[in-house]
Coordinates of N, CA and C in Angstrom, one line a residue:
X222 N -128.8 139.7 -103.1 CA -130.1 140.2 -103.1 C -130.1 141.7 -103.3
X223 N -130.9 142.2 -104.2 CA -130.9 143.7 -104.5 C -131.6 144.4 -103.4
X224 N -131.2 145.7 -103.2 CA -131.8 146.5 -102.2 C -132.8 147.4 -102.9
X225 N -134.0 147.4 -102.5 CA -135.1 148.2 -103.1 C -135.4 149.4 -102.2
X226 N -135.0 150.6 -102.6 CA -135.2 151.8 -101.7 C -136.7 152.0 -101.5
X227 N -137.6 151.8 -102.4 CA -139.0 152.0 -102.2 C -139.6 151.0 -101.1
X228 N -139.1 149.8 -101.2 CA -139.6 148.8 -100.2 C -139.1 149.2 -98.8
X229 N -137.8 149.6 -98.7 CA -137.3 150.1 -97.4 C -138.1 151.2 -96.9
X230 N -138.5 152.1 -97.8 CA -139.3 153.3 -97.4 C -140.6 152.9 -96.9
X231 N -141.3 151.9 -97.5 CA -142.6 151.4 -97.1 C -142.5 150.7 -95.7
X232 N -141.4 149.9 -95.5 CA -141.2 149.3 -94.3 C -140.9 150.3 -93.1
X233 N -140.1 151.3 -93.5 CA -139.8 152.3 -92.4 C -141.0 153.1 -92.1
X234 N -141.8 153.4 -93.1 CA -143.1 154.1 -92.8 C -144.0 153.3 -92.0
X235 N -144.1 152.0 -92.3 CA -144.9 151.1 -91.4 C -144.4 151.1 -90.0
X236 N -143.1 151.0 -89.8 CA -142.5 151.0 -88.5 C -142.8 152.3 -87.7
X237 N -142.6 153.4 -88.4 CA -142.8 154.7 -87.7 C -144.3 154.9 -87.4
X238 N -145.2 154.5 -88.3 CA -146.6 154.6 -88.0 C -147.0 153.7 -86.8
X239 N -146.5 152.5 -86.8 CA -146.7 151.6 -85.7 C -146.3 152.1 -84.4
X240 N -145.1 152.8 -84.4 CA -144.6 153.4 -83.2 C -145.2 154.8 -82.9
X241 N -146.1 155.2 -83.8 CA -146.8 156.5 -83.7 C -145.8 157.7 -83.6
X242 N -144.8 157.7 -84.5 CA -143.8 158.7 -84.5 C -144.1 159.7 -85.6
X243 N -144.2 160.9 -85.3 CA -144.4 162.0 -86.2 C -143.1 162.6 -86.7
X244 N -143.1 163.4 -87.7 CA -141.9 163.9 -88.3 C -141.0 164.6 -87.3
X245 N -141.6 165.5 -86.5 CA -140.9 166.2 -85.5 C -140.1 165.3 -84.5
X246 N -140.8 164.2 -84.1 CA -140.2 163.3 -83.2 C -139.0 162.6 -83.9
X247 N -139.2 162.2 -85.2 CA -138.2 161.5 -86.0 C -136.9 162.4 -86.1
X248 N -137.2 163.7 -86.4 CA -136.1 164.6 -86.5 C -135.3 164.8 -85.2
X249 N -136.0 164.9 -84.1 CA -135.4 165.0 -82.8 C -134.6 163.7 -82.4
X250 N -135.2 162.6 -82.7 CA -134.6 161.3 -82.3 C -133.3 161.0 -83.1
X251 N -133.4 161.4 -84.4 CA -132.3 161.0 -85.3 C -131.3 162.1 -85.6
X252 N -131.7 163.3 -85.3 CA -130.8 164.4 -85.7 C -130.7 164.7 -87.2
X253 N -131.6 164.0 -87.9 CA -131.7 164.2 -89.4 C -132.6 165.3 -89.8
X254 N -132.4 165.8 -91.0 CA -133.3 166.8 -91.5 C -134.6 166.2 -92.1
X255 N -135.6 167.0 -92.2 CA -136.9 166.5 -92.7 C -136.8 166.0 -94.1
X256 N -136.0 166.6 -95.0 CA -135.9 166.2 -96.4 C -135.3 164.8 -96.4
X257 N -134.3 164.5 -95.7 CA -133.7 163.1 -95.7 C -134.7 162.1 -95.2
X258 N -135.4 162.4 -94.1 CA -136.4 161.5 -93.5 C -137.5 161.3 -94.5
X259 N -138.0 162.4 -95.1 CA -139.1 162.3 -96.1 C -138.7 161.5 -97.3
X260 N -137.5 161.6 -97.7 CA -137.0 160.8 -98.9 C -136.9 159.4 -98.5
X261 N -136.5 159.0 -97.3 CA -136.4 157.6 -96.9 C -137.8 157.1 -96.9
X262 N -138.7 157.8 -96.2 CA -140.1 157.3 -96.1 C -140.8 157.1 -97.5
X263 N -140.5 158.0 -98.4 CA -141.1 157.9 -99.7 C -140.3 157.0 -100.6
X264 N -139.1 156.5 -100.2 CA -138.4 155.5 -100.9 C -137.6 156.1 -102.1
X265 N -137.2 157.3 -102.0 CA -136.5 157.9 -103.2 C -135.4 158.8 -102.8
X266 N -134.4 158.9 -103.6 CA -133.3 159.9 -103.5 C -132.7 160.0 -102.1
X267 N -132.1 158.9 -101.6 CA -131.4 158.9 -100.4 C -130.2 157.9 -100.5
X268 N -129.2 158.2 -99.6 CA -128.1 157.3 -99.5 C -128.3 156.3 -98.4
X269 N -127.7 155.1 -98.6 CA -127.8 154.1 -97.6 C -127.1 154.5 -96.3
X270 N -126.0 155.3 -96.5 CA -125.3 155.8 -95.3 C -126.3 156.6 -94.4
X271 N -127.2 157.4 -95.1 CA -128.2 158.2 -94.3 C -129.1 157.3 -93.6
X272 N -129.5 156.2 -94.3 CA -130.4 155.2 -93.6 C -129.8 154.6 -92.4
X273 N -128.6 154.1 -92.6 CA -127.8 153.4 -91.5 C -127.7 154.4 -90.3
X274 N -127.4 155.6 -90.6 CA -127.2 156.6 -89.5 C -128.6 156.8 -88.7
X275 N -129.7 156.7 -89.4 CA -131.0 156.9 -88.8 C -131.4 155.7 -88.1
X276 N -131.2 154.5 -88.7 CA -131.6 153.2 -88.1 C -131.0 152.9 -86.8
X277 N -129.8 153.4 -86.6 CA -129.0 153.2 -85.3 C -129.8 153.8 -84.1
X278 N -130.7 154.7 -84.3 CA -131.5 155.3 -83.3 C -132.7 154.5 -82.8
X279 N -133.0 153.4 -83.5 CA -134.2 152.6 -83.2 C -133.7 151.3 -82.7
X280 N -133.6 151.1 -81.4 CA -133.0 149.9 -80.8 C -133.8 148.7 -81.0
X281 N -135.1 148.8 -81.2 CA -136.0 147.6 -81.4 C -136.2 147.2 -82.8
X282 N -135.8 148.1 -83.8 CA -136.0 147.8 -85.2 C -134.9 146.8 -85.8
X283 N -135.4 145.8 -86.4 CA -134.5 144.8 -87.0 C -134.1 145.3 -88.4
X284 N -132.8 145.7 -88.5 CA -132.3 146.2 -89.8 C -132.4 145.2 -91.0
X285 N -132.3 143.9 -90.7 CA -132.5 142.9 -91.7 C -133.9 142.9 -92.3
X286 N -134.9 143.1 -91.4 CA -136.3 143.3 -91.9 C -136.4 144.6 -92.7
X287 N -135.9 145.6 -92.2 CA -136.0 146.9 -92.8 C -135.4 146.9 -94.2
X288 N -134.3 146.4 -94.4 CA -133.6 146.5 -95.7 C -134.0 145.4 -96.6
X289 N -134.2 144.1 -96.1 CA -134.4 143.0 -97.0 C -135.8 142.4 -96.8
X290 N -136.6 142.9 -95.8 CA -137.9 142.3 -95.6 C -137.9 140.9 -95.0
X291 N -136.7 140.5 -94.4 CA -136.6 139.2 -93.9 C -136.6 139.2 -92.3
X292 N -137.3 138.2 -91.8 CA -137.4 138.1 -90.3 C -138.5 139.0 -89.8
X293 N -138.4 139.2 -88.5 CA -139.4 140.0 -87.7 C -139.0 141.5 -87.8
X294 N -140.0 142.3 -87.7 CA -139.8 143.8 -87.7 C -139.0 144.2 -86.5
X295 N -139.3 143.5 -85.4 CA -138.6 143.9 -84.1 C -137.6 142.9 -83.7
X296 N -136.5 143.4 -83.1 CA -135.5 142.6 -82.5 C -136.2 141.9 -81.3
X297 N -135.6 140.8 -80.8 CA -136.3 140.1 -79.7 C -136.5 140.9 -78.5
X298 N -137.5 140.7 -77.7 CA -137.8 141.4 -76.5 C -137.0 140.9 -75.3
X299 N -137.0 141.7 -74.3 CA -136.3 141.3 -73.1 C -137.2 140.4 -72.3
X300 N -136.7 139.7 -71.3 CA -137.5 138.7 -70.6 C -138.7 139.3 -69.9
X301 N -138.7 140.6 -69.6 CA -139.8 141.2 -68.9 C -140.9 141.7 -69.8
X302 N -140.7 141.4 -71.2 CA -141.7 141.8 -72.1 C -141.5 143.2 -72.7
X303 N -140.4 143.8 -72.3 CA -140.2 145.2 -72.8 C -139.2 145.1 -74.0
X304 N -139.3 146.1 -74.9 CA -138.4 146.2 -76.0 C -137.1 146.8 -75.5
X305 N -136.2 146.9 -76.4 CA -134.9 147.4 -76.0 C -134.9 148.8 -75.5
X306 N -136.0 149.5 -75.9 CA -136.1 150.9 -75.4 C -136.9 151.0 -74.1
X307 N -137.2 149.8 -73.5 CA -137.8 149.7 -72.2 C -139.2 150.2 -72.1
X308 N -139.9 150.2 -73.2 CA -141.3 150.7 -73.1 C -142.2 149.5 -73.5
X309 N -143.2 149.3 -72.7 CA -144.2 148.3 -73.0 C -145.1 148.9 -74.1
X310 N -145.6 148.1 -75.0 CA -146.5 148.6 -76.1 C -147.8 149.2 -75.5
X311 N -148.1 150.4 -76.0 CA -149.4 151.0 -75.7 C -149.7 151.9 -76.9
X312 N -151.0 152.0 -77.1 CA -151.5 152.9 -78.2 C -152.1 154.1 -77.6
X313 N -151.7 155.3 -78.2 CA -152.3 156.5 -77.8 C -153.5 156.8 -78.5
X314 N -153.7 156.3 -79.7 CA -154.8 156.6 -80.6 C -156.0 155.7 -80.3
X315 N -157.1 155.9 -81.0 CA -158.2 155.1 -81.0 C -157.8 153.7 -81.5
X316 N -157.9 152.7 -80.6 CA -157.4 151.4 -80.9 C -157.9 150.7 -82.2
X317 N -159.3 150.8 -82.3 CA -159.9 150.2 -83.5 C -159.4 150.8 -84.8
X318 N -159.4 152.2 -84.8 CA -159.0 152.9 -86.0 C -157.5 152.6 -86.3
X319 N -156.7 152.6 -85.2 CA -155.3 152.4 -85.4 C -155.0 151.0 -85.9
X320 N -155.7 150.0 -85.4 CA -155.4 148.6 -85.9 C -155.9 148.5 -87.3
X321 N -157.0 149.2 -87.7 CA -157.4 149.1 -89.1 C -156.4 149.8 -90.0
X322 N -155.8 150.9 -89.5 CA -154.7 151.6 -90.3 C -153.5 150.6 -90.5
X323 N -153.2 149.9 -89.4 CA -152.0 149.0 -89.5 C -152.3 147.8 -90.4
X324 N -153.5 147.3 -90.4 CA -153.9 146.2 -91.3 C -153.8 146.7 -92.7
X325 N -154.3 147.9 -93.0 CA -154.3 148.4 -94.4 C -152.8 148.5 -94.8
X326 N -152.0 149.0 -93.9 CA -150.5 149.1 -94.3 C -149.9 147.7 -94.5
X327 N -150.3 146.7 -93.7 CA -149.8 145.4 -93.9 C -150.2 144.9 -95.3
X328 N -151.5 145.1 -95.7 CA -151.9 144.7 -97.0 C -151.1 145.4 -98.1
X329 N -150.8 146.6 -97.9 CA -150.0 147.4 -98.9 C -148.6 146.8 -99.0
X330 N -148.0 146.5 -97.8 CA -146.7 146.0 -97.8 C -146.7 144.6 -98.4
X331 N -147.7 143.8 -98.1 CA -147.8 142.4 -98.6 C -147.9 142.5 -100.2
X332 N -148.7 143.3 -100.7 CA -148.9 143.4 -102.1 C -147.6 143.9 -102.8
X333 N -146.9 144.8 -102.2 CA -145.6 145.3 -102.8 C -144.6 144.2 -102.7
X334 N -144.5 143.4 -101.7 CA -143.5 142.3 -101.5 C -143.8 141.2 -102.6
X335 N -145.1 140.9 -102.7 CA -145.5 139.8 -103.6 C -145.2 140.3 -105.1
X336 N -145.4 141.5 -105.4 CA -145.1 142.1 -106.7 C -143.7 142.0 -107.0
X337 N -142.8 142.1 -106.0 CA -141.4 142.0 -106.2 C -140.9 140.5 -106.1
X338 N -141.8 139.6 -105.9 CA -141.4 138.2 -105.8 C -140.9 137.8 -104.5
X339 N -141.0 138.6 -103.5 CA -140.6 138.3 -102.1 C -141.7 137.5 -101.4
X340 N -141.2 136.8 -100.4 CA -142.2 136.1 -99.5 C -142.0 136.5 -98.1
X341 N -142.6 137.7 -97.7 CA -142.4 138.2 -96.4 C -143.3 137.4 -95.4
X342 N -143.0 137.7 -94.1 CA -143.7 137.1 -93.0 C -144.9 138.0 -92.6
X343 N -145.6 138.5 -93.5 CA -146.7 139.4 -93.3 C -147.8 138.7 -92.5
X344 N -148.1 137.5 -92.8 CA -149.1 136.7 -92.0 C -148.8 136.7 -90.5
X345 N -147.6 136.6 -90.2 CA -147.2 136.6 -88.7 C -147.5 138.0 -88.1
X346 N -147.3 139.0 -88.9 CA -147.6 140.4 -88.4 C -149.1 140.6 -88.3
X347 N -149.8 140.1 -89.2 CA -151.3 140.2 -89.1 C -151.8 139.4 -87.9
X348 N -151.2 138.2 -87.7 CA -151.6 137.5 -86.5 C -151.3 138.2 -85.2
X349 N -150.2 138.9 -85.1 CA -149.9 139.6 -83.9 C -150.8 140.8 -83.7
X350 N -151.2 141.5 -84.8 CA -152.2 142.5 -84.7 C -153.6 142.0 -84.2
X351 N -154.0 140.8 -84.8 CA -155.2 140.2 -84.3 C -155.1 139.8 -82.8
X352 N -154.0 139.2 -82.5 CA -153.8 138.8 -81.1 C -153.9 140.1 -80.1
X353 N -153.2 141.1 -80.6 CA -153.3 142.4 -79.8 C -154.7 142.9 -79.6
X354 N -155.4 142.9 -80.7 CA -156.8 143.3 -80.7 C -157.7 142.5 -79.7
X355 N -157.4 141.2 -79.7 CA -158.2 140.3 -78.9 C -157.9 140.5 -77.4
X356 N -156.7 140.9 -77.1 CA -156.3 141.0 -75.7 C -156.5 142.4 -75.1
X357 N -156.8 143.4 -76.0 CA -156.9 144.8 -75.5 C -158.3 145.3 -75.9

């Protein structure tokens, strides 16, 4: 299976938006420079070694999903409902606007995956967003 840098960038951007991570936070968390991070997010002009070094800093991110679009975005949660970083999910932003933004990004990811002939599990992600909206 070929690796598509643009698709990886879109998935990484989706993940960082979902986690509400800004560029300054990404730089601090990963020790990477802004140019490398911006190139990964935009899907151009970066080495996979740079990506691997950065991904190691996100304990809940499933690298199989990030690189190939396969499986769930997140690694399995702990029994107490926390992620590997021990934080329960919470939104700092306006929930309705935030969920709308995430749905729009899912639509963009889905369209890009379909255009490439991939069959992602985007419907499962949409269902999780809908479930979250219903419970919060």
